[in-house]
Amino acid sequence: MTGAVGGGVAFAVIAAAGGWHVTALLSLLLCFTMGALVGALLAAGTHSLVGAATGEGQAAPRASHAVEVPKDVASSAPDDSTGDELVLWSTLVSRYRRADATASGAEHLEAARDYETVARLLGLPPGRE
């Protein structure tokens, strides 16, 4: 509400006394309405940004899936590896091992191609195609 009133007054003052030189009452009223709309939208956006940062009205955080990092990936990973890198490498290695055991054809080739870069980076044994 405050944003709407503030925006409306600001636009009306600028329109009347500022550079726009608006004198007709209807034009002033339209400028006030337009300013009120802009002010209300800015106030609502600011409130949602500040509310999100402070946690007001936030829903409970969603649970994310756990990723199991294979021991050989964890021990071969560089010391400065990020969690994102470990998740990516673990996913690619696990996918290759599943495809190696069960899949054949294009799915296996794609998994093997993805695994090769991880194997070279981490010093893991090369995959079979």
Short mmCIF file of N, CA and C in Angstrom, two decimals:
data_model
loop_
_atom_site.label_atom_id
_atom_site.label_comp_id
_atom_site.label_asym_id
_atom_site.label_seq_id
_atom_site.Cartn_x
_atom_site.Cartn_y
_atom_site.Cartn_z
N MET A 1 0.83 -1.20 0.00
CA MET A 1 0.00 0.00 0.00
C MET A 1 0.86 1.25 0.00
N THR A 2 1.89 1.24 0.85
CA THR A 2 2.76 2.42 0.92
C THR A 2 3.47 2.64 -0.40
N GLY A 3 3.89 1.56 -1.05
CA GLY A 3 4.56 1.69 -2.34
C GLY A 3 3.65 2.29 -3.38
N ALA A 4 2.39 1.90 -3.35
CA ALA A 4 1.43 2.43 -4.33
C ALA A 4 1.19 3.91 -4.11
N VAL A 5 0.99 4.31 -2.86
CA VAL A 5 0.75 5.74 -2.57
C VAL A 5 2.00 6.55 -2.89
N GLY A 6 3.15 6.05 -2.47
CA GLY A 6 4.40 6.77 -2.74
C GLY A 6 4.66 6.90 -4.23
N GLY A 7 4.45 5.83 -4.97
CA GLY A 7 4.66 5.88 -6.41
C GLY A 7 3.67 6.81 -7.10
N GLY A 8 2.43 6.79 -6.66
CA GLY A 8 1.42 7.65 -7.25
C GLY A 8 1.72 9.12 -7.01
N VAL A 9 2.09 9.46 -5.78
CA VAL A 9 2.42 10.85 -5.46
C VAL A 9 3.66 11.28 -6.23
N ALA A 10 4.66 10.42 -6.30
CA ALA A 10 5.89 10.77 -7.01
C ALA A 10 5.61 11.04 -8.48
N PHE A 11 4.85 10.17 -9.13
CA PHE A 11 4.54 10.39 -10.55
C PHE A 11 3.71 11.65 -10.75
N ALA A 12 2.74 11.89 -9.86
CA ALA A 12 1.89 13.07 -10.00
C ALA A 12 2.71 14.34 -9.82
N VAL A 13 3.61 14.37 -8.85
CA VAL A 13 4.45 15.55 -8.62
C VAL A 13 5.37 15.77 -9.81
N ILE A 14 5.98 14.71 -10.30
CA ILE A 14 6.86 14.85 -11.46
C ILE A 14 6.07 15.34 -12.66
N ALA A 15 4.85 14.80 -12.82
CA ALA A 15 4.03 15.21 -13.97
C ALA A 15 3.61 16.66 -13.88
N ALA A 16 3.26 17.12 -12.68
CA ALA A 16 2.75 18.48 -12.53
C ALA A 16 3.88 19.50 -12.46
N ALA A 17 4.84 19.28 -11.62
CA ALA A 17 5.87 20.30 -11.38
C ALA A 17 7.16 19.99 -12.12
N GLY A 18 7.32 18.77 -12.59
CA GLY A 18 8.57 18.38 -13.21
C GLY A 18 8.62 18.73 -14.68
N GLY A 19 9.31 17.93 -15.40
CA GLY A 19 9.57 18.21 -16.80
C GLY A 19 8.42 17.90 -17.74
N TRP A 20 7.36 17.26 -17.24
CA TRP A 20 6.29 16.88 -18.15
C TRP A 20 5.27 17.99 -18.33
N HIS A 21 5.14 18.89 -17.38
CA HIS A 21 4.21 20.03 -17.44
C HIS A 21 2.78 19.61 -17.73
N VAL A 22 2.29 18.63 -16.99
CA VAL A 22 0.93 18.15 -17.14
C VAL A 22 0.03 19.00 -16.25
N THR A 23 -1.04 19.55 -16.82
CA THR A 23 -1.94 20.41 -16.04
C THR A 23 -3.37 19.90 -16.01
N ALA A 24 -3.77 19.07 -16.97
CA ALA A 24 -5.15 18.59 -17.00
C ALA A 24 -5.36 17.61 -15.84
N LEU A 25 -6.52 17.73 -15.18
CA LEU A 25 -6.81 16.91 -14.00
C LEU A 25 -6.84 15.42 -14.36
N LEU A 26 -7.41 15.06 -15.48
CA LEU A 26 -7.47 13.66 -15.89
C LEU A 26 -6.06 13.11 -16.13
N SER A 27 -5.22 13.90 -16.75
CA SER A 27 -3.84 13.47 -17.00
C SER A 27 -3.09 13.28 -15.68
N LEU A 28 -3.30 14.17 -14.72
CA LEU A 28 -2.67 14.02 -13.41
C LEU A 28 -3.16 12.76 -12.71
N LEU A 29 -4.46 12.50 -12.84
CA LEU A 29 -5.03 11.31 -12.22
C LEU A 29 -4.46 10.04 -12.86
N LEU A 30 -4.31 10.05 -14.18
CA LEU A 30 -3.71 8.91 -14.88
C LEU A 30 -2.24 8.73 -14.48
N CYS A 31 -1.51 9.81 -14.33
CA CYS A 31 -0.12 9.73 -13.88
C CYS A 31 -0.04 9.17 -12.47
N PHE A 32 -0.97 9.61 -11.59
CA PHE A 32 -1.00 9.09 -10.23
C PHE A 32 -1.28 7.58 -10.25
N THR A 33 -2.25 7.16 -11.09
CA THR A 33 -2.61 5.74 -11.19
C THR A 33 -1.44 4.92 -11.72
N MET A 34 -0.78 5.44 -12.73
CA MET A 34 0.37 4.73 -13.29
C MET A 34 1.49 4.64 -12.25
N GLY A 35 1.73 5.71 -11.52
CA GLY A 35 2.74 5.69 -10.47
C GLY A 35 2.38 4.73 -9.35
N ALA A 36 1.10 4.67 -9.02
CA ALA A 36 0.65 3.75 -7.97
C ALA A 36 0.87 2.31 -8.41
N LEU A 37 0.61 2.02 -9.66
CA LEU A 37 0.83 0.67 -10.17
C LEU A 37 2.31 0.31 -10.14
N VAL A 38 3.16 1.21 -10.60
CA VAL A 38 4.60 0.96 -10.58
C VAL A 38 5.09 0.81 -9.14
N GLY A 39 4.65 1.68 -8.25
CA GLY A 39 5.06 1.61 -6.85
C GLY A 39 4.62 0.30 -6.19
N ALA A 40 3.39 -0.12 -6.47
CA ALA A 40 2.89 -1.37 -5.88
C ALA A 40 3.68 -2.56 -6.38
N LEU A 41 3.99 -2.59 -7.67
CA LEU A 41 4.77 -3.69 -8.23
C LEU A 41 6.19 -3.71 -7.66
N LEU A 42 6.79 -2.54 -7.53
CA LEU A 42 8.13 -2.49 -6.95
C LEU A 42 8.12 -2.93 -5.49
N ALA A 43 7.10 -2.50 -4.75
CA ALA A 43 7.01 -2.89 -3.35
C ALA A 43 6.80 -4.40 -3.21
N ALA A 44 5.95 -4.97 -4.06
CA ALA A 44 5.72 -6.41 -4.00
C ALA A 44 6.97 -7.19 -4.38
N GLY A 45 7.68 -6.73 -5.42
CA GLY A 45 8.92 -7.40 -5.82
C GLY A 45 10.00 -7.30 -4.76
N THR A 46 10.13 -6.12 -4.16
CA THR A 46 11.11 -5.95 -3.10
C THR A 46 10.77 -6.83 -1.90
N HIS A 47 9.50 -6.89 -1.57
CA HIS A 47 9.08 -7.72 -0.44
C HIS A 47 9.38 -9.19 -0.70
N SER A 48 9.14 -9.64 -1.93
CA SER A 48 9.41 -11.05 -2.22
C SER A 48 10.91 -11.34 -2.19
N LEU A 49 11.73 -10.40 -2.65
CA LEU A 49 13.18 -10.61 -2.60
C LEU A 49 13.69 -10.59 -1.17
N VAL A 50 13.26 -9.61 -0.39
CA VAL A 50 13.71 -9.52 1.00
C VAL A 50 13.12 -10.65 1.81
N GLY A 51 11.86 -10.99 1.56
CA GLY A 51 11.23 -12.10 2.27
C GLY A 51 11.92 -13.41 1.97
N ALA A 52 12.37 -13.59 0.72
CA ALA A 52 13.07 -14.83 0.36
C ALA A 52 14.42 -14.89 1.05
N ALA A 53 15.08 -13.75 1.18
CA ALA A 53 16.40 -13.74 1.81
C ALA A 53 16.32 -13.98 3.31
N THR A 54 15.25 -13.49 3.93
CA THR A 54 15.13 -13.66 5.38
C THR A 54 14.37 -14.91 5.77
N GLY A 55 13.76 -15.58 4.80
CA GLY A 55 13.07 -16.83 5.09
C GLY A 55 11.61 -16.63 5.47
N GLU A 56 11.08 -15.43 5.33
CA GLU A 56 9.68 -15.21 5.67
C GLU A 56 8.78 -15.95 4.68
N GLY A 57 7.86 -16.69 5.21
CA GLY A 57 6.87 -17.34 4.36
C GLY A 57 7.43 -18.38 3.43
N GLN A 58 8.58 -18.89 3.71
CA GLN A 58 9.17 -19.89 2.84
C GLN A 58 8.62 -21.27 3.17
N ALA A 59 8.45 -22.06 2.14
CA ALA A 59 8.04 -23.44 2.35
C ALA A 59 9.24 -24.24 2.87
N ALA A 60 8.96 -25.37 3.42
CA ALA A 60 10.04 -26.22 3.92
C ALA A 60 10.93 -26.63 2.76
N PRO A 61 12.24 -26.67 2.96
CA PRO A 61 13.13 -27.04 1.86
C PRO A 61 12.86 -28.46 1.39
N ARG A 62 12.99 -28.63 0.09
CA ARG A 62 12.76 -29.96 -0.49
C ARG A 62 13.96 -30.85 -0.23
N ALA A 63 13.67 -32.07 0.03
CA ALA A 63 14.74 -33.04 0.22
C ALA A 63 15.33 -33.40 -1.13
N SER A 64 16.63 -33.52 -1.19
CA SER A 64 17.26 -33.92 -2.44
C SER A 64 17.75 -35.36 -2.30
N HIS A 65 17.95 -35.97 -3.43
CA HIS A 65 18.37 -37.37 -3.45
C HIS A 65 19.84 -37.48 -3.04
N ALA A 66 20.15 -38.50 -2.30
CA ALA A 66 21.52 -38.75 -1.91
C ALA A 66 22.26 -39.42 -3.06
N VAL A 67 23.51 -39.06 -3.22
CA VAL A 67 24.35 -39.68 -4.25
C VAL A 67 25.45 -40.43 -3.53
N GLU A 68 25.57 -41.70 -3.86
CA GLU A 68 26.62 -42.51 -3.26
C GLU A 68 27.86 -42.42 -4.14
N VAL A 69 28.94 -41.96 -3.54
CA VAL A 69 30.19 -41.81 -4.27
C VAL A 69 30.99 -43.10 -4.11
N PRO A 70 31.29 -43.80 -5.23
CA PRO A 70 32.09 -45.02 -5.13
C PRO A 70 33.46 -44.73 -4.50
N LYS A 71 33.99 -45.70 -3.78
CA LYS A 71 35.26 -45.51 -3.06
C LYS A 71 36.40 -45.16 -4.01
N ASP A 72 36.45 -45.82 -5.17
CA ASP A 72 37.55 -45.52 -6.08
C ASP A 72 37.46 -44.11 -6.65
N VAL A 73 36.24 -43.60 -6.85
CA VAL A 73 36.08 -42.22 -7.33
C VAL A 73 36.50 -41.26 -6.23
N ALA A 74 36.07 -41.51 -4.99
CA ALA A 74 36.40 -40.63 -3.87
C ALA A 74 37.90 -40.60 -3.61
N SER A 75 38.55 -41.76 -3.69
CA SER A 75 39.99 -41.79 -3.40
C SER A 75 40.82 -41.23 -4.55
N SER A 76 40.31 -41.29 -5.78
CA SER A 76 41.06 -40.79 -6.94
C SER A 76 40.80 -39.32 -7.23
N ALA A 77 39.75 -38.77 -6.65
CA ALA A 77 39.39 -37.38 -6.94
C ALA A 77 40.44 -36.43 -6.37
N PRO A 78 40.72 -35.33 -7.08
CA PRO A 78 41.65 -34.33 -6.55
C PRO A 78 41.15 -33.75 -5.23
N ASP A 79 42.08 -33.27 -4.42
CA ASP A 79 41.72 -32.74 -3.10
C ASP A 79 40.82 -31.52 -3.18
N ASP A 80 40.93 -30.74 -4.25
CA ASP A 80 40.12 -29.53 -4.36
C ASP A 80 38.83 -29.75 -5.15
N SER A 81 38.37 -30.99 -5.27
CA SER A 81 37.14 -31.30 -6.00
C SER A 81 35.94 -30.73 -5.26
N THR A 82 34.99 -30.23 -6.03
CA THR A 82 33.75 -29.73 -5.45
C THR A 82 32.73 -30.85 -5.35
N GLY A 83 31.69 -30.61 -4.60
CA GLY A 83 30.62 -31.60 -4.49
C GLY A 83 29.96 -31.86 -5.83
N ASP A 84 29.80 -30.81 -6.64
CA ASP A 84 29.19 -30.98 -7.96
C ASP A 84 30.03 -31.91 -8.84
N GLU A 85 31.35 -31.75 -8.77
CA GLU A 85 32.22 -32.62 -9.57
C GLU A 85 32.12 -34.07 -9.09
N LEU A 86 32.10 -34.27 -7.79
CA LEU A 86 31.98 -35.63 -7.28
C LEU A 86 30.67 -36.27 -7.69
N VAL A 87 29.59 -35.50 -7.66
CA VAL A 87 28.29 -36.03 -8.08
C VAL A 87 28.32 -36.39 -9.55
N LEU A 88 28.88 -35.52 -10.38
CA LEU A 88 28.96 -35.80 -11.82
C LEU A 88 29.80 -37.04 -12.09
N TRP A 89 30.99 -37.10 -11.51
CA TRP A 89 31.86 -38.25 -11.75
C TRP A 89 31.22 -39.53 -11.24
N SER A 90 30.60 -39.47 -10.07
CA SER A 90 29.96 -40.67 -9.51
C SER A 90 28.82 -41.14 -10.40
N THR A 91 28.05 -40.20 -10.90
CA THR A 91 26.92 -40.55 -11.76
C THR A 91 27.41 -41.21 -13.05
N LEU A 92 28.44 -40.64 -13.66
CA LEU A 92 28.95 -41.21 -14.91
C LEU A 92 29.59 -42.58 -14.70
N VAL A 93 30.34 -42.74 -13.61
CA VAL A 93 30.97 -44.03 -13.34
C VAL A 93 29.91 -45.08 -13.03
N SER A 94 28.93 -44.73 -12.21
CA SER A 94 27.86 -45.68 -11.86
C SER A 94 27.05 -46.06 -13.09
N ARG A 95 26.77 -45.08 -13.94
CA ARG A 95 26.01 -45.36 -15.16
C ARG A 95 26.78 -46.30 -16.08
N TYR A 96 28.09 -46.08 -16.18
CA TYR A 96 28.91 -46.97 -17.02
C TYR A 96 28.91 -48.39 -16.45
N ARG A 97 29.06 -48.51 -15.15
CA ARG A 97 29.12 -49.84 -14.55
C ARG A 97 27.79 -50.58 -14.69
N ARG A 98 26.67 -49.84 -14.58
CA ARG A 98 25.36 -50.47 -14.80
C ARG A 98 25.21 -50.89 -16.25
N ALA A 99 25.62 -50.01 -17.17
CA ALA A 99 25.50 -50.31 -18.60
C ALA A 99 26.43 -51.45 -18.98
N ASP A 100 27.59 -51.52 -18.36
CA ASP A 100 28.54 -52.59 -18.65
C ASP A 100 27.99 -53.95 -18.22
N ALA A 101 27.22 -53.92 -17.15
CA ALA A 101 26.67 -55.18 -16.63
C ALA A 101 25.39 -55.60 -17.35
N THR A 102 24.60 -54.65 -17.80
CA THR A 102 23.28 -55.02 -18.32
C THR A 102 23.01 -54.57 -19.75
N ALA A 103 23.41 -53.38 -20.11
CA ALA A 103 22.99 -52.80 -21.38
C ALA A 103 23.92 -53.21 -22.52
N SER A 104 23.43 -53.00 -23.70
CA SER A 104 24.25 -53.23 -24.88
C SER A 104 23.85 -52.21 -25.93
N GLY A 105 24.64 -52.09 -26.95
CA GLY A 105 24.29 -51.21 -28.05
C GLY A 105 24.63 -49.76 -27.78
N ALA A 106 23.74 -48.88 -28.24
CA ALA A 106 23.99 -47.44 -28.19
C ALA A 106 24.09 -46.92 -26.75
N GLU A 107 23.27 -47.45 -25.86
CA GLU A 107 23.32 -47.00 -24.46
C GLU A 107 24.68 -47.31 -23.84
N HIS A 108 25.20 -48.48 -24.11
CA HIS A 108 26.51 -48.87 -23.57
C HIS A 108 27.61 -48.01 -24.16
N LEU A 109 27.56 -47.75 -25.46
CA LEU A 109 28.58 -46.92 -26.11
C LEU A 109 28.58 -45.50 -25.55
N GLU A 110 27.40 -44.95 -25.34
CA GLU A 110 27.31 -43.59 -24.80
C GLU A 110 27.86 -43.54 -23.37
N ALA A 111 27.51 -44.52 -22.56
CA ALA A 111 28.02 -44.57 -21.19
C ALA A 111 29.53 -44.77 -21.19
N ALA A 112 30.05 -45.59 -22.10
CA ALA A 112 31.49 -45.83 -22.18
C ALA A 112 32.23 -44.57 -22.60
N ARG A 113 31.66 -43.81 -23.55
CA ARG A 113 32.28 -42.55 -23.98
C ARG A 113 32.36 -41.55 -22.83
N ASP A 114 31.28 -41.43 -22.08
CA ASP A 114 31.27 -40.52 -20.94
C ASP A 114 32.24 -40.97 -19.86
N TYR A 115 32.34 -42.28 -19.67
CA TYR A 115 33.21 -42.83 -18.63
C TYR A 115 34.68 -42.59 -18.96
N GLU A 116 35.04 -42.64 -20.24
CA GLU A 116 36.45 -42.52 -20.64
C GLU A 116 37.07 -41.22 -20.13
N THR A 117 36.37 -40.10 -20.25
CA THR A 117 36.93 -38.83 -19.79
C THR A 117 37.13 -38.83 -18.28
N VAL A 118 36.18 -39.40 -17.56
CA VAL A 118 36.29 -39.47 -16.10
C VAL A 118 37.43 -40.41 -15.73
N ALA A 119 37.53 -41.54 -16.42
CA ALA A 119 38.59 -42.51 -16.12
C ALA A 119 39.97 -41.89 -16.35
N ARG A 120 40.13 -41.15 -17.45
CA ARG A 120 41.40 -40.49 -17.72
C ARG A 120 41.72 -39.44 -16.65
N LEU A 121 40.72 -38.68 -16.27
CA LEU A 121 40.91 -37.61 -15.28
C LEU A 121 41.28 -38.16 -13.92
N LEU A 122 40.59 -39.22 -13.49
CA LEU A 122 40.79 -39.76 -12.16
C LEU A 122 41.79 -40.91 -12.10
N GLY A 123 42.28 -41.35 -13.25
CA GLY A 123 43.23 -42.46 -13.26
C GLY A 123 42.58 -43.80 -13.00
N LEU A 124 41.32 -43.94 -13.35
CA LEU A 124 40.62 -45.21 -13.19
C LEU A 124 40.93 -46.10 -14.39
N PRO A 125 40.73 -47.40 -14.27
CA PRO A 125 41.00 -48.30 -15.40
C PRO A 125 40.13 -47.94 -16.59
N PRO A 126 40.67 -48.03 -17.80
CA PRO A 126 39.87 -47.69 -18.98
C PRO A 126 38.70 -48.66 -19.16
N GLY A 127 37.65 -48.15 -19.76
CA GLY A 127 36.45 -48.96 -19.98
C GLY A 127 36.55 -49.81 -21.23
N ARG A 128 35.62 -50.73 -21.34
CA ARG A 128 35.54 -51.58 -22.53
C ARG A 128 34.43 -51.05 -23.41
N GLU A 129 34.63 -51.09 -24.70
CA GLU A 129 33.58 -50.64 -25.62
C GLU A 129 32.87 -51.78 -26.25
#
